[in-house]
mmCIF file of C-alpha atoms in Angstrom:
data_model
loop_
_atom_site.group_PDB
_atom_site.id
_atom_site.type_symbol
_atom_site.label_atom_id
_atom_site.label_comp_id
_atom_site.label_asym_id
_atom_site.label_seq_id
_atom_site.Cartn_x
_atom_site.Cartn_y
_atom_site.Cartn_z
ATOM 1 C CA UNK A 1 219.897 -29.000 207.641
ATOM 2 C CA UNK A 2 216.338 -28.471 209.418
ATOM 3 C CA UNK A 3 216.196 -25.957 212.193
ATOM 4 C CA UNK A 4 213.230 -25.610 214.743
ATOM 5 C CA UNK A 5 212.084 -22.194 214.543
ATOM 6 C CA UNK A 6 210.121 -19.810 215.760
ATOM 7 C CA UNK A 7 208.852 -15.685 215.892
ATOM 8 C CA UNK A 8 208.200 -14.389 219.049
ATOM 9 C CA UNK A 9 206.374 -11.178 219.825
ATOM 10 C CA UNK A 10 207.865 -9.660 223.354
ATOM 11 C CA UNK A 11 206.130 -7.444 225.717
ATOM 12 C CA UNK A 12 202.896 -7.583 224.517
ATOM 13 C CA UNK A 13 200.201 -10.401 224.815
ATOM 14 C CA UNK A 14 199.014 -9.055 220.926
ATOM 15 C CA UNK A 15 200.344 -10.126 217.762
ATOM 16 C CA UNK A 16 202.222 -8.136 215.511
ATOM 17 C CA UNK A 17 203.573 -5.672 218.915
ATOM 18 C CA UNK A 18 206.123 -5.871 220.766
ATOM 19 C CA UNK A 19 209.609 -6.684 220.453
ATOM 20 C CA UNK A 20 209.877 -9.398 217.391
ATOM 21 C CA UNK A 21 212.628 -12.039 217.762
ATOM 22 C CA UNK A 22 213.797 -15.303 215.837
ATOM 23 C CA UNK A 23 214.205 -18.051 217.546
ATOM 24 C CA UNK A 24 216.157 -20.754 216.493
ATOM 25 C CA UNK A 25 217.082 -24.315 218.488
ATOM 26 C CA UNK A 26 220.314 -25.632 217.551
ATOM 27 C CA UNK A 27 220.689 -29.434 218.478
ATOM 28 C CA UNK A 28 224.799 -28.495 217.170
ATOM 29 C CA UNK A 29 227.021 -25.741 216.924
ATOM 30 C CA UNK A 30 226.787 -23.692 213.884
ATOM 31 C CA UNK A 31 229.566 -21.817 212.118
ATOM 32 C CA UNK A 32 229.528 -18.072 212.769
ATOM 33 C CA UNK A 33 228.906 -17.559 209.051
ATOM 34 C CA UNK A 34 224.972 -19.190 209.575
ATOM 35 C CA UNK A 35 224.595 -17.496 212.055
ATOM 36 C CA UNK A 36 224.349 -14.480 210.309
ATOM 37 C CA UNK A 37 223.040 -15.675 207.257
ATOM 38 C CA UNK A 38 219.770 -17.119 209.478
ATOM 39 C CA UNK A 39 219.759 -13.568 210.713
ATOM 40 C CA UNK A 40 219.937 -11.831 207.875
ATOM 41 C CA UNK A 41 217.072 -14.265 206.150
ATOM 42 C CA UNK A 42 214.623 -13.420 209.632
ATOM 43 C CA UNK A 43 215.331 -9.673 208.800
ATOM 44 C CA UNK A 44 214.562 -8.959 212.466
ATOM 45 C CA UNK A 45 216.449 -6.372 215.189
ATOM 46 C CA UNK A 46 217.360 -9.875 217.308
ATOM 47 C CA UNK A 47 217.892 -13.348 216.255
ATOM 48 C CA UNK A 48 218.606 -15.379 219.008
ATOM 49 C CA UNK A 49 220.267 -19.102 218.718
ATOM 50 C CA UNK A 50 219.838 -21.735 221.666
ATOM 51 C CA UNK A 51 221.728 -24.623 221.861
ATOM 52 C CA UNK A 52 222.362 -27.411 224.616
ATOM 53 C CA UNK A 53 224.702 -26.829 227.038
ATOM 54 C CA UNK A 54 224.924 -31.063 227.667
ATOM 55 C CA UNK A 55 224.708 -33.637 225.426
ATOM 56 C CA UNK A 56 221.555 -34.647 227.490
ATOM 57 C CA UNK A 57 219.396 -31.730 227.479
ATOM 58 C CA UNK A 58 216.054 -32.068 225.623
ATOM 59 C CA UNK A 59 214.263 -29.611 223.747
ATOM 60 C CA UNK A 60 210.922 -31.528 223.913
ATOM 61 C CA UNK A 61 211.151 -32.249 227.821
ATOM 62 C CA UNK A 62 209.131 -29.679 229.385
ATOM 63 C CA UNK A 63 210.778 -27.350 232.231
ATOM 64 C CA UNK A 64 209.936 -28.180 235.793
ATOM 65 C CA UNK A 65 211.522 -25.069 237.127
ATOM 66 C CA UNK A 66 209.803 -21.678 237.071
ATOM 67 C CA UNK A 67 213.265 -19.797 235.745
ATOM 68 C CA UNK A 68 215.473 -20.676 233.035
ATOM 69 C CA UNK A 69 218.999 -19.477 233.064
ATOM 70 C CA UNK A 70 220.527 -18.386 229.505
ATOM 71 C CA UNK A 71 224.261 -17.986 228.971
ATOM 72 C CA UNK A 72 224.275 -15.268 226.170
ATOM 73 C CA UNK A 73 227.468 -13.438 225.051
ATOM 74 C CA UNK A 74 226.450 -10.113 227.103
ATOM 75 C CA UNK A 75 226.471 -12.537 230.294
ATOM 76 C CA UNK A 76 223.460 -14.674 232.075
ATOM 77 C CA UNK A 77 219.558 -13.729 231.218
ATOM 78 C CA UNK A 78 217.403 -15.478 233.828
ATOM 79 C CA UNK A 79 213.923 -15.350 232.895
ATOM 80 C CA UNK A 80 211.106 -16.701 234.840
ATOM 81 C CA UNK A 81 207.183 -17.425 233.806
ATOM 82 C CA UNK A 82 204.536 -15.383 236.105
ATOM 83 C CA UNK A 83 201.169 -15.409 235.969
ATOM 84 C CA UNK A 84 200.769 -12.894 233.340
ATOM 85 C CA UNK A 85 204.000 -13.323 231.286
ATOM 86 C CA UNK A 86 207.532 -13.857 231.280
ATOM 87 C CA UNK A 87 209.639 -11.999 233.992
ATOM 88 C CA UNK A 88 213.733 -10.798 232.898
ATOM 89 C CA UNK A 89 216.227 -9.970 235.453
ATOM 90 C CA UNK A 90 218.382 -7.534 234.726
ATOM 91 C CA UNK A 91 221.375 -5.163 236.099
ATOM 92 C CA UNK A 92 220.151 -1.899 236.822
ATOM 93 C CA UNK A 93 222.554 0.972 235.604
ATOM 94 C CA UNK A 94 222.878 4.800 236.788
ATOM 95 C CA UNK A 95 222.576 7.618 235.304
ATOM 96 C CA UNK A 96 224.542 11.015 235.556
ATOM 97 C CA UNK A 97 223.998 14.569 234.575
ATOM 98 C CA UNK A 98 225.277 15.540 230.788
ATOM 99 C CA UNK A 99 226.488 19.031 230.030
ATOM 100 C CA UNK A 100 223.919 19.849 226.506
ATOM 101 C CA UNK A 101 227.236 21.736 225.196
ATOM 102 C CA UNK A 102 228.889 18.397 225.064
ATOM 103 C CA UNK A 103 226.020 17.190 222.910
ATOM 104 C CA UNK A 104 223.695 19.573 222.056
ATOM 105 C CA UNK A 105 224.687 18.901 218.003
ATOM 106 C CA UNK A 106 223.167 15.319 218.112
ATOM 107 C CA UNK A 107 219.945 16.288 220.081
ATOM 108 C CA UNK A 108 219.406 18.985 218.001
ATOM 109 C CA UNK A 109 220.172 16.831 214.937
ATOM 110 C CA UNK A 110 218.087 14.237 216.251
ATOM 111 C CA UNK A 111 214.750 16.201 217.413
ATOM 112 C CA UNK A 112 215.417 20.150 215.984
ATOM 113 C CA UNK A 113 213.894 22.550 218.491
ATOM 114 C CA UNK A 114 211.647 20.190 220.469
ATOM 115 C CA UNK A 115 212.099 20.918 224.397
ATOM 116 C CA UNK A 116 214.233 19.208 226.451
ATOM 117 C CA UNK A 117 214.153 19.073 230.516
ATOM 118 C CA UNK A 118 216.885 16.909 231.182
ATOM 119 C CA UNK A 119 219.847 14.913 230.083
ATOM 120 C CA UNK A 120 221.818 11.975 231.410
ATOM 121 C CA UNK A 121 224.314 9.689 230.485
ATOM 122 C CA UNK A 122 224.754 6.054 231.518
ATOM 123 C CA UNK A 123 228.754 4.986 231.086
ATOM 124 C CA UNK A 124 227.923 1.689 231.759
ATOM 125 C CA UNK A 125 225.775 1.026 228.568
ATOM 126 C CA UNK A 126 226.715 4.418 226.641
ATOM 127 C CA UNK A 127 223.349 5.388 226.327
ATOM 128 C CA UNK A 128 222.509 8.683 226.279
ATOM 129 C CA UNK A 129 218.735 9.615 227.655
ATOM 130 C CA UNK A 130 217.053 12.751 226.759
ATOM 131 C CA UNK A 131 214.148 13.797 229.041
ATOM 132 C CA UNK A 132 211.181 15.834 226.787
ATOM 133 C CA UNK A 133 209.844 18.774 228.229
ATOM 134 C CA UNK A 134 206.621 17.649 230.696
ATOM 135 C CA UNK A 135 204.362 20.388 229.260
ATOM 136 C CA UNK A 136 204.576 17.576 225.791
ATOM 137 C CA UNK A 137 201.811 14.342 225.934
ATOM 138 C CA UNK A 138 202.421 10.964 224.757
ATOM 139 C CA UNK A 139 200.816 11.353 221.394
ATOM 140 C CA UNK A 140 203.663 14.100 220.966
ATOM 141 C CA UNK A 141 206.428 11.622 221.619
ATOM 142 C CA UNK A 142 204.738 8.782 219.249
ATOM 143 C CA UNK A 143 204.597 11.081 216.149
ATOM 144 C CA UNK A 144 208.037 12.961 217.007
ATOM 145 C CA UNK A 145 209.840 12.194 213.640
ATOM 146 C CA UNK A 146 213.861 11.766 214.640
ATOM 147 C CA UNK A 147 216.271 12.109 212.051
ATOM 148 C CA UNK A 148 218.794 9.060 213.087
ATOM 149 C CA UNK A 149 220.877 8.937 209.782
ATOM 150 C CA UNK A 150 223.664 11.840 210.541
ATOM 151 C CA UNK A 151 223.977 10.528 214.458
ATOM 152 C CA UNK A 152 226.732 8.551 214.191
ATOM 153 C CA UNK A 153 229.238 11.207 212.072
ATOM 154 C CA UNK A 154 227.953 13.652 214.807
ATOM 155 C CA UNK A 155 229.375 11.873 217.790
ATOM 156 C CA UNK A 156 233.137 11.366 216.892
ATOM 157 C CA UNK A 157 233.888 10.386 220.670
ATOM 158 C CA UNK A 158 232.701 7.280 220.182
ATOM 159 C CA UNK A 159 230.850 7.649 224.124
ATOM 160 C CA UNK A 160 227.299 7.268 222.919
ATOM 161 C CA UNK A 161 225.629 3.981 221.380
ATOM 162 C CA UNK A 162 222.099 4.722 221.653
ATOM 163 C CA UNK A 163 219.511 7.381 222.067
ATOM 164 C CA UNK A 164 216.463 7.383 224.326
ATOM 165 C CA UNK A 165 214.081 9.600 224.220
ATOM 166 C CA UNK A 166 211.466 9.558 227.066
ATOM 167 C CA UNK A 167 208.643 11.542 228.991
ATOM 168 C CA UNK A 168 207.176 11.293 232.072
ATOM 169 C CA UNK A 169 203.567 9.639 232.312
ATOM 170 C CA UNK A 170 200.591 11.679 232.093
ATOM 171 C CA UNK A 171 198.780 12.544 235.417
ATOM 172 C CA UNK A 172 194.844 11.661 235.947
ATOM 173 C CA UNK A 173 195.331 9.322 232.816
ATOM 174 C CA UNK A 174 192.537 6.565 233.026
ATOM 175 C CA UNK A 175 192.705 4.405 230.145
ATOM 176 C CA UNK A 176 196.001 3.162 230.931
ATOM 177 C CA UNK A 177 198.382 4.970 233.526
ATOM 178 C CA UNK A 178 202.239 4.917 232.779
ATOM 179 C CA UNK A 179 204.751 6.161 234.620
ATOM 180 C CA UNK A 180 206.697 7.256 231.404
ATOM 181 C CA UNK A 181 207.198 6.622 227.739
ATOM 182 C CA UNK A 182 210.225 6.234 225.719
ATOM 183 C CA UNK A 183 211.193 5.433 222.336
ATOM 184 C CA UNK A 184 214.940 4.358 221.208
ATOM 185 C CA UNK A 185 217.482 4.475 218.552
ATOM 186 C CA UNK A 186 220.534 2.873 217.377
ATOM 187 C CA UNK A 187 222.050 4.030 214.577
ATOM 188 C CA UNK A 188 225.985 3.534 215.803
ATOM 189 C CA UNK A 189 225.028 -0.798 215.303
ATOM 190 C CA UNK A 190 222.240 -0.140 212.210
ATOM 191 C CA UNK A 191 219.260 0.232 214.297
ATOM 192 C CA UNK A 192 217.027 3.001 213.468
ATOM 193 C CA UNK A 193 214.475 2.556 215.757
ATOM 194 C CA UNK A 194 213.896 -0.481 218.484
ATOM 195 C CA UNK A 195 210.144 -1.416 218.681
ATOM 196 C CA UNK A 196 210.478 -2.660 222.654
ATOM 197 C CA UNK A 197 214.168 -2.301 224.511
ATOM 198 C CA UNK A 198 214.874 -4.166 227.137
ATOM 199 C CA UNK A 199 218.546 -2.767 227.793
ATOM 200 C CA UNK A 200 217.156 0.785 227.406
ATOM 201 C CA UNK A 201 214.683 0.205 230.345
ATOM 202 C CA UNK A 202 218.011 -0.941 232.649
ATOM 203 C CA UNK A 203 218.880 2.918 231.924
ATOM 204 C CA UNK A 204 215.356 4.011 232.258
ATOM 205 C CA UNK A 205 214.375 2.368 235.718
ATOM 206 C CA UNK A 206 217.208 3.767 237.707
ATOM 207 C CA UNK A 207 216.239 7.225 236.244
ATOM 208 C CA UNK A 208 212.410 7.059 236.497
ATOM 209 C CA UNK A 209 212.634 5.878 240.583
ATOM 210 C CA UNK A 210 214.645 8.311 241.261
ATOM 211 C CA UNK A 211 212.415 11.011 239.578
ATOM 212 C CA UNK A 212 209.108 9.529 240.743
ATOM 213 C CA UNK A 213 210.336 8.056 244.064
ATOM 214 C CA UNK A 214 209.489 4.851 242.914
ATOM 215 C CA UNK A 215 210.321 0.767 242.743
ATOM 216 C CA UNK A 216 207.225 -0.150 240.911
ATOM 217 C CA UNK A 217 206.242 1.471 237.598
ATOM 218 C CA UNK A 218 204.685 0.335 234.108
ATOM 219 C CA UNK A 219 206.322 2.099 231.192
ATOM 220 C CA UNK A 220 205.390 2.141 227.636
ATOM 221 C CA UNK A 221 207.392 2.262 224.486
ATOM 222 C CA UNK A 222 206.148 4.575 221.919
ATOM 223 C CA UNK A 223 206.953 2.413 218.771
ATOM 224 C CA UNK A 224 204.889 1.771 215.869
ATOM 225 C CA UNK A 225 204.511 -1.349 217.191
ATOM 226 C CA UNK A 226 204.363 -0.192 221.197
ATOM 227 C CA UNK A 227 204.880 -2.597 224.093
ATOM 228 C CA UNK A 228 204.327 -2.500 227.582
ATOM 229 C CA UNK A 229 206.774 -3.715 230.464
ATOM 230 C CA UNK A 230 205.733 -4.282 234.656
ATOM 231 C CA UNK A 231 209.282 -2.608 236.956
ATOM 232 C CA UNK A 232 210.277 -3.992 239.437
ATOM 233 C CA UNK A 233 213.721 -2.356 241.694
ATOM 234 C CA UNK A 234 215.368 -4.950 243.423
ATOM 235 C CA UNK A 235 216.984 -4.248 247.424
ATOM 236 C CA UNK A 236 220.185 -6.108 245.414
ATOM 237 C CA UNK A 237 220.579 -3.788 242.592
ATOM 238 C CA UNK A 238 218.861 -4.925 239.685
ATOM 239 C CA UNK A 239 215.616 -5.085 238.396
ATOM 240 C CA UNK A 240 212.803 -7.345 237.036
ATOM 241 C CA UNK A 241 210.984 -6.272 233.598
ATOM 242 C CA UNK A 242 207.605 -7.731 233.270
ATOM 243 C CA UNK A 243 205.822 -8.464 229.736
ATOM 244 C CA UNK A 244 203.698 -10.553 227.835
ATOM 245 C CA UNK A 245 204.557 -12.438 225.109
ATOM 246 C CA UNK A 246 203.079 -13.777 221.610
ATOM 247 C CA UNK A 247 204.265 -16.450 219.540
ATOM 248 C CA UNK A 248 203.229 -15.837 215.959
ATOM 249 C CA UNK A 249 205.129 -18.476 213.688
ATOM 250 C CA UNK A 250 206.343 -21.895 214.429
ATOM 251 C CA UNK A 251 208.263 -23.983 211.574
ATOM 252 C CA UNK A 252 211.308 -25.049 210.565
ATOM 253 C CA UNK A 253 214.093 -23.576 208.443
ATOM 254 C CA UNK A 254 215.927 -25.652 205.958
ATOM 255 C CA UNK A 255 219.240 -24.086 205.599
#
């Protein structure tokens, strides 16, 4: 069996940043058990599989209309090409105020004695976000080291999935203004760190436009790798996230 495959850097127009993800192009279904085998071989945080929907779809024939509709397990991703990159809709969820007594063991845990000016909770995606103290800069937030490994026998309740960490953007900064950082980890589904999180930023956005008054913002992910995504708040709820992309291998996987 030959597969069509591929490695795609996400928001970031650089090679070797971003979000990396497999992608594979199934002309039929595979059983479960390749799927995860193909995953585990790519060694990457997402894998993705794309198949035909019809009988008549074509790999090869090239799109005619500016957004393709995908229909993934979590629901529909509609992405559309832009000028500058590849534009993903996406729900937008809220955020609500967290009593630190309820969790102050994992933060502390997670980041020891570093400041902390706010925390909220998003039910929707159990994500818990962590605000750092302002007075902190981005280069504070890139070299934070967070201990992720005793996370998951902290929180017994089974309410929190995933950690973000963020910061608001630094005023009067030239080189390359952001409206805030973030960095994010998983260690509940054997994710350390994310380089570039798309689901995190659904969390993010509703939080950061209400802070900064807001629709429009850039925001940066303080990974080793870093990547970069465009906001956009839509009137009907959701919200488009903005980013380049860079394919860096193309071939085919004999399996």
């Amino acid at each position: 069996m030959k597969l069509p495959i591929f490695i795609a850097d996400a928001f970031t127009a650089t090679a070797f940043r971003g979000n990396p993800a497999a992608v594979c192009l199934l002309e039929n279904i595979l059983e479960e058990d390749n799927h995860q085998q193909i995953a585990r071989e790519m060694n990457l945080s997402e894998t993705a599989f794309i198949r035909k929907l019809q009988p008549t779809d074509n790999f090869i024939q090239k799109n005619t209309n500016s957004t393709l509709t995908f229909v993934t397990l979590s629901g529909e991703l509609k992405a559309r090409k832009a000028e500058d990159g590849i534009v993903l809709d996406f729900p937008l969820y809220p955020t609500f105020p967290q009593d630190f007594h309820e969790v102050g063991d994992l933060i502390k845990a997670a980041i020891g004695d570093t400041l902390v000016q706010d925390i909220r909770y998003s039910p929707d995606t159990r994500k818990l976000l962590v605000r750092l103290s302002d007075s902190y800069d981005r280069s504070f937030l890139e070299t934070l080291k967070v201990n992720t490994e005793p996370l998951p026998r902290i929180d017994r309740t089974g309410r929190v999935k995933g950690l973000i960490l963020t910061l608001k953007g630094e005023p009067g900064e030239q080189a390359a203004p952001y409206d805030f950082y973030s960095r994010y980890f998983a260690p509940w589904v054997g994710l350390p760190e994310d380089p570039v999180t798309g689901s995190a930023h659904t969390v993010l956005s509703s939080y950061w436009s209400q802070q900064l008054g807001k629709k429009e913002m850039r925001a940066f992910q303080c990974s080793r790798r870093g990547g970069e995504l465009n906001i956009s708040l839509r009137a009907d709820g959701r919200v488009d996230m903005k980013g380049g992309v860079a394919i860096v291998l193309e071939g085919t996987l004999t399996a």
